[in-house]
Coordinates of C-alpha atoms in Angstrom, one line a residue:
M5 CA 90.1 88.0 100.5
R6 CA 92.0 84.9 98.8
L7 CA 94.9 84.5 96.8
L8 CA 94.0 81.7 94.2
S9 CA 97.5 81.4 92.4
L10 CA 100.7 83.1 92.1
E11 CA 103.3 82.8 89.3
V12 CA 106.9 84.3 90.3
T13 CA 109.6 85.0 87.7
N14 CA 113.2 86.4 88.5
Y15 CA 112.3 87.5 91.9
R16 CA 115.3 87.7 94.2
N17 CA 116.8 84.1 94.2
I18 CA 113.5 82.7 92.9
A19 CA 114.0 82.0 89.0
S20 CA 110.4 80.6 88.5
A21 CA 107.8 79.5 91.0
S22 CA 104.3 78.5 90.8
L23 CA 102.0 78.5 93.9
T24 CA 98.5 77.3 94.4
P25 CA 97.6 77.9 97.8
G26 CA 95.3 76.2 100.3
R27 CA 91.8 77.7 100.9
E28 CA 93.1 78.2 104.6
L29 CA 96.7 77.3 105.5
T30 CA 99.7 77.2 103.2
V31 CA 103.1 76.4 104.6
I32 CA 106.3 77.0 103.1
C33 CA 109.0 75.1 104.8
G34 CA 112.9 74.8 104.3
N35 CA 116.2 75.8 105.8
N36 CA 117.1 79.4 106.5
G37 CA 118.3 81.4 103.3
Q38 CA 116.3 79.2 100.6
G39 CA 114.0 81.9 99.5
K40 CA 110.8 81.3 101.9
T41 CA 110.4 85.0 102.8
N42 CA 111.1 86.1 99.5
L43 CA 108.1 84.2 98.3
L44 CA 106.1 85.8 101.3
E45 CA 107.4 89.1 100.1
A46 CA 106.2 88.6 96.5
I47 CA 102.6 88.0 98.0
W48 CA 103.0 91.3 100.0
L49 CA 103.9 93.4 97.0
L50 CA 100.4 92.9 95.8
T51 CA 99.1 95.0 98.6
G52 CA 100.7 98.2 97.0
G53 CA 104.2 97.2 95.5
K54 CA 106.2 97.9 98.6
S55 CA 108.5 95.3 100.5
F56 CA 108.0 94.7 104.2
R57 CA 111.9 94.4 104.1
G58 CA 112.3 97.8 102.5
G59 CA 114.1 96.4 99.4
K60 CA 115.1 98.5 96.5
D61 CA 114.1 97.5 93.1
A62 CA 117.6 96.4 92.0
E63 CA 117.6 94.0 95.0
L64 CA 114.1 92.6 94.2
V65 CA 115.2 91.4 90.7
R66 CA 117.2 88.2 90.4
R67 CA 121.0 89.1 89.6
G68 CA 121.6 89.5 85.9
E69 CA 117.9 90.2 85.0
P70 CA 116.2 93.3 83.9
F71 CA 112.7 92.6 85.4
A72 CA 110.8 90.7 88.1
V73 CA 107.3 89.4 87.3
L74 CA 104.6 88.5 89.4
E75 CA 101.2 87.3 88.1
A76 CA 98.4 86.7 90.8
S77 CA 94.7 85.8 90.6
T78 CA 92.7 87.0 93.4
L79 CA 89.1 86.9 94.7
R80 CA 87.4 89.1 97.1
A81 CA 84.9 87.6 99.6
Q82 CA 81.9 89.5 97.9
Q83 CA 83.0 88.0 94.7
E84 CA 83.3 84.6 96.2
E85 CA 79.4 84.7 97.2
Q86 CA 78.3 86.4 94.1
E87 CA 80.7 86.3 91.2
P88 CA 82.9 83.2 91.8
D89 CA 83.9 82.8 88.1
E90 CA 85.5 86.2 87.7
P91 CA 88.7 86.6 89.9
S92 CA 90.8 89.6 89.5
R93 CA 94.1 89.1 87.5
V94 CA 97.3 91.1 88.6
R95 CA 100.4 91.4 86.7
L96 CA 103.2 93.2 88.9
T97 CA 106.6 94.1 87.3
V98 CA 109.5 95.5 89.0
G99 CA 112.3 97.0 86.9
T100 CA 115.8 97.6 87.6
P101 CA 117.2 101.3 87.4
D102 CA 118.9 100.2 83.9
S103 CA 115.9 98.4 82.4
Q104 CA 113.4 99.8 79.7
R105 CA 110.7 100.6 82.4
P106 CA 112.4 101.1 85.7
G107 CA 110.2 101.0 89.0
R108 CA 107.2 99.0 89.9
Y109 CA 104.0 98.8 87.9
A110 CA 100.9 96.8 88.0
S111 CA 98.3 96.0 85.6
V112 CA 94.7 94.7 86.8
N113 CA 92.7 92.6 84.4
G114 CA 94.6 93.5 81.4
A115 CA 94.4 97.4 82.0
A116 CA 97.3 99.9 81.1
P117 CA 99.9 99.4 83.7
R118 CA 100.3 102.2 86.5
R119 CA 102.3 102.7 89.4
A120 CA 102.1 99.6 91.7
A121 CA 101.2 101.9 94.7
G122 CA 97.7 102.2 93.0
L123 CA 97.0 98.6 94.4
A124 CA 96.7 99.8 97.8
G125 CA 93.3 98.7 99.2
S126 CA 92.7 96.1 96.8
F127 CA 94.4 93.0 98.2
P128 CA 94.3 93.5 101.9
A129 CA 97.0 91.5 104.0
V130 CA 98.9 91.6 107.4
V131 CA 102.4 90.4 107.5
F132 CA 104.6 89.3 110.5
D133 CA 108.1 89.3 110.3
P134 CA 110.8 88.8 112.8
G135 CA 111.9 92.2 112.3
H136 CA 108.6 93.3 113.4
L137 CA 109.8 92.6 117.1
S138 CA 111.3 96.0 117.0
L139 CA 107.6 97.1 117.4
V140 CA 108.2 96.6 121.1
K141 CA 111.7 97.5 121.8
G142 CA 112.5 99.8 119.0
A143 CA 112.1 103.4 118.3
P144 CA 108.7 105.0 118.1
E145 CA 109.1 105.4 114.3
G146 CA 108.2 101.8 113.9
R147 CA 105.2 101.9 116.0
R148 CA 103.9 104.8 114.1
K149 CA 104.7 103.1 110.8
F150 CA 102.7 100.1 112.1
L151 CA 99.7 102.4 112.7
D152 CA 100.0 104.3 109.4
A153 CA 100.6 101.2 107.1
A154 CA 97.4 99.7 108.4
L155 CA 95.4 102.9 108.0
C156 CA 96.5 103.5 104.4
Q157 CA 95.3 99.9 103.4
L158 CA 92.0 100.7 105.1
Y159 CA 91.4 104.2 104.0
P160 CA 92.8 105.2 100.6
G161 CA 92.2 108.8 101.6
Y162 CA 94.6 108.5 104.5
L163 CA 97.8 108.1 102.2
T164 CA 96.8 111.4 100.6
V165 CA 96.6 113.4 104.0
Y166 CA 99.6 111.5 105.2
R167 CA 101.6 112.5 102.1
R168 CA 100.6 116.1 102.4
Y169 CA 101.6 116.2 106.0
L170 CA 105.2 114.7 105.2
R171 CA 105.6 117.1 102.3
A172 CA 104.7 120.2 104.5
L173 CA 107.0 118.7 107.2
Q174 CA 110.0 118.3 104.8
Q175 CA 109.4 122.0 103.8
K176 CA 109.2 123.3 107.3
N177 CA 112.4 121.4 108.1
A178 CA 114.2 122.8 105.3
L179 CA 113.1 126.4 106.2
L180 CA 114.2 125.9 109.7
R181 CA 117.6 124.4 108.8
R182 CA 120.3 127.2 109.3
A183 CA 121.6 128.3 105.9
P184 CA 125.3 129.2 105.2
A185 CA 126.1 132.8 106.1
G186 CA 124.7 135.0 103.2
Q187 CA 122.1 132.5 102.2
E188 CA 119.8 132.9 105.2
R189 CA 116.0 134.2 104.3
P190 CA 115.2 137.4 106.0
Y191 CA 113.6 136.9 109.3
T192 CA 110.3 138.3 108.4
E193 CA 109.9 136.3 105.2
K194 CA 111.1 133.0 107.0
M195 CA 108.2 133.5 109.7
A196 CA 105.6 134.1 107.3
L197 CA 106.5 131.1 105.5
L198 CA 106.6 129.0 108.7
E199 CA 103.1 130.4 109.4
V200 CA 101.7 129.1 106.1
L201 CA 103.4 125.6 106.8
N202 CA 102.2 125.5 110.3
T203 CA 98.6 125.9 108.9
E204 CA 98.9 123.1 106.7
L205 CA 100.5 120.8 109.2
A206 CA 97.7 121.6 111.8
A207 CA 95.1 120.7 109.3
Q208 CA 96.6 117.2 108.1
G209 CA 98.2 116.6 111.4
E210 CA 94.8 116.6 113.2
A211 CA 93.5 114.3 110.6
I212 CA 96.2 111.8 110.9
Q213 CA 95.8 111.8 114.9
Q214 CA 92.0 111.5 114.8
R215 CA 92.5 108.3 112.5
R216 CA 95.1 106.8 114.6
R217 CA 93.1 107.4 117.9
A218 CA 89.9 106.0 116.2
Y219 CA 91.8 102.9 115.0
L220 CA 93.2 102.1 118.4
E221 CA 89.9 102.4 120.0
R222 CA 89.0 99.4 117.8
L223 CA 92.5 97.8 117.7
A224 CA 93.3 97.8 121.4
P225 CA 90.6 95.7 123.0
L226 CA 91.3 93.0 120.3
A227 CA 94.9 92.8 120.8
C228 CA 94.6 92.9 124.6
A229 CA 92.2 90.0 124.3
N230 CA 94.6 88.2 121.9
Y231 CA 97.6 88.6 124.4
E232 CA 95.5 87.3 127.2
E233 CA 94.6 84.2 125.3
L234 CA 98.3 83.6 124.1
S235 CA 99.8 84.2 127.6
H236 CA 96.9 82.0 129.2
G237 CA 96.3 85.2 131.4
A238 CA 99.7 85.3 133.0
E239 CA 100.1 89.0 132.1
R240 CA 97.9 92.0 131.0
M241 CA 98.5 93.9 128.0
E242 CA 97.6 97.5 127.3
L243 CA 98.0 100.1 124.5
R244 CA 98.1 103.8 124.9
Y245 CA 98.4 106.4 122.5
A246 CA 101.1 108.8 123.6
A247 CA 99.7 112.0 122.3
Q248 CA 101.7 115.5 122.1
F249 CA 98.3 117.5 121.8
E250 CA 94.6 117.0 122.5
P251 CA 92.2 117.0 119.4
G252 CA 91.9 120.3 118.2
G253 CA 95.1 121.5 119.8
L254 CA 98.0 121.2 117.4
A255 CA 97.4 124.9 116.0
A256 CA 98.1 126.2 119.3
L257 CA 101.0 123.9 120.1
L258 CA 102.9 124.7 116.8
K259 CA 102.4 128.4 117.8
A260 CA 103.5 128.0 121.3
R261 CA 106.9 126.2 120.3
Q262 CA 107.4 128.3 117.2
N263 CA 110.6 130.0 118.8
E264 CA 111.9 126.7 120.3
E265 CA 111.7 125.0 116.7
V266 CA 113.3 128.1 115.2
R267 CA 116.3 127.9 117.6
A268 CA 116.5 124.0 117.3
G269 CA 116.6 124.3 113.5
Q270 CA 113.9 121.5 113.3
S271 CA 110.4 120.6 113.9
L272 CA 109.7 119.4 117.3
C273 CA 105.9 118.6 117.6
G274 CA 103.1 117.0 115.5
P275 CA 102.0 113.4 115.0
H276 CA 105.3 112.5 113.7
R277 CA 106.4 112.9 117.1
E278 CA 103.9 110.7 118.9
D279 CA 104.0 107.1 120.1
L280 CA 102.1 104.1 120.7
E281 CA 103.0 102.6 124.2
L282 CA 102.8 99.0 124.8
L283 CA 102.5 98.0 128.6
L284 CA 102.6 94.4 130.3
D285 CA 101.1 94.6 133.8
G286 CA 101.5 98.3 133.8
Q287 CA 105.2 98.3 133.0
P288 CA 106.7 99.5 129.5
A289 CA 107.1 96.4 127.2
R290 CA 110.3 97.9 125.6
V291 CA 112.0 97.6 129.0
F292 CA 110.9 94.5 130.6
A293 CA 109.3 92.2 127.9
S294 CA 111.3 89.0 127.2
Q295 CA 111.9 87.6 123.7
G296 CA 108.9 85.3 124.1
Q297 CA 106.7 88.1 125.3
Q298 CA 107.7 90.5 122.5
R299 CA 106.7 88.0 120.1
S300 CA 103.4 87.3 121.7
V301 CA 102.8 91.1 121.9
V302 CA 103.6 91.6 118.1
L303 CA 101.3 88.6 117.3
S304 CA 98.5 90.0 119.3
L305 CA 98.6 93.1 117.3
K306 CA 99.1 91.6 113.9
M307 CA 95.9 89.4 114.6
A308 CA 94.1 92.3 116.1
E309 CA 95.2 94.3 112.8
A310 CA 93.5 91.6 110.6
A311 CA 90.2 91.2 112.9
A312 CA 89.9 95.1 112.7
A313 CA 90.5 95.1 108.9
A314 CA 87.6 92.6 108.6
A315 CA 85.4 94.4 110.7
I316 CA 85.9 97.7 108.9
T317 CA 86.0 96.3 105.3
G318 CA 84.2 93.2 105.5
E319 CA 87.4 91.5 103.7
H320 CA 89.4 89.5 106.0
P321 CA 92.9 90.2 104.9
V322 CA 95.3 87.5 104.2
L323 CA 97.8 86.7 106.6
L324 CA 101.4 86.3 106.0
L325 CA 103.3 84.8 108.8
D326 CA 107.2 84.6 108.6
D327 CA 108.9 82.2 111.0
V328 CA 106.0 82.8 113.2
L329 CA 106.4 80.0 115.7
S330 CA 110.1 80.3 116.7
E331 CA 110.5 80.9 120.7
L332 CA 106.7 80.2 121.4
D333 CA 105.9 77.3 123.8
D334 CA 103.6 74.5 122.7
G335 CA 100.8 76.1 124.3
R336 CA 101.1 79.3 122.3
K337 CA 101.9 77.4 119.1
Q338 CA 98.7 75.3 119.4
Y339 CA 96.5 78.5 120.3
L340 CA 98.3 80.3 117.1
L341 CA 97.5 77.4 114.9
T342 CA 93.8 77.4 115.9
R343 CA 93.6 81.0 114.9
M344 CA 94.7 80.4 111.4
R345 CA 91.3 78.5 110.6
E346 CA 88.7 80.1 108.4
K347 CA 90.9 82.4 106.8
Q348 CA 93.9 82.3 104.2
T349 CA 97.1 82.1 105.9
F350 CA 100.7 81.5 104.7
V351 CA 103.3 80.4 107.1
T352 CA 107.1 79.8 106.8
S353 CA 109.1 77.5 108.8
C354 CA 112.3 75.9 109.2
D355 CA 110.4 72.7 110.9
D356 CA 107.2 71.4 109.3
T357 CA 106.4 68.9 112.3
A358 CA 104.0 71.3 113.7
F359 CA 102.0 71.4 110.6
L360 CA 101.9 67.7 109.8
K361 CA 98.5 67.1 111.2
T362 CA 97.0 70.2 109.3
D363 CA 94.7 70.1 106.4
G364 CA 96.5 72.8 104.7
E365 CA 99.0 72.7 101.5
V366 CA 102.6 72.1 102.3
Y367 CA 105.4 73.3 100.0
R368 CA 109.4 73.1 100.3
M369 CA 111.7 75.9 99.1
N370 CA 115.2 74.8 98.3
G371 CA 117.5 77.1 96.7
G372 CA 114.9 79.3 95.2
V373 CA 113.0 76.2 93.8
L374 CA 109.4 75.6 95.2
S375 CA 108.0 72.2 95.2
K376 CA 104.7 70.8 96.7
I377 CA 104.9 68.1 99.3

């Protein structure tokens, strides 16, 4: 996959910007707070209309404007070999709540606009952001999101299963919450509804865990090999899926813990409670990893995510690396730079000296204004 061009209008602090990226490396340099990450975030929106920073619509649109507009030209690897003259044209709009069309909509090759989430799977990309360091020391929710976000890009059907599970989970938690006196459902009715919801959760939850396990079987060897090379063999990384149930066992687990869940007033088991364990030399990375080791773990995971996607889909995703070289020693920086070859990569950096000898395109961002160096 390649991004051929990008036009950005009224996106965060960027009034107008035009980007023609390199075939492989494109560097956006500049001081902090100038809009480098905003440009990377705009590219990421092409994967399905969501921000990797979780911004609301009003936050993505430049102050005082009703809409932000992104116009991109993309080319898939198969097109590059067979149909080089027919890139896809994508137009994505983000409307503020008080605009004529609030929300996020996308149009591909002039078709009628639809919800931007419909872009999922059409522009594969992998993003590294300093906030992703929480993958190591943060709560299990972040590690589950890492797995689920990758799977949603790789398998469009996974998003449907995931949404069905979440909908049933929300209904179950609403049912389990204690209602005010006089509004509580009769016990028999409550148990009957709980049984129906548990049946749905068991079906969708088994499918979620099956996909996660299969994906980790492919991801783990790649990530561990990446870490070994990044650390020059100084430590050994392991990935383990911390499951609450064995395949086929969720229905029995839900039944066994039903009374406990009723007393607790919430759901206590299922894939939404599972975790991805990250170990360094057999010890939990969330406890023992230094800042540099955390960054190396996350980079290893992200590079493995890209390689796994390429193997599964035949399309190598675009790499978006925000402030990736901070807190890495020279050896790890050089290793990472070599891994950027033969794939399209966007890197932001406050210091462009590490990229002066590269063959990529170098841009500078200053106060939301993008200029080519």
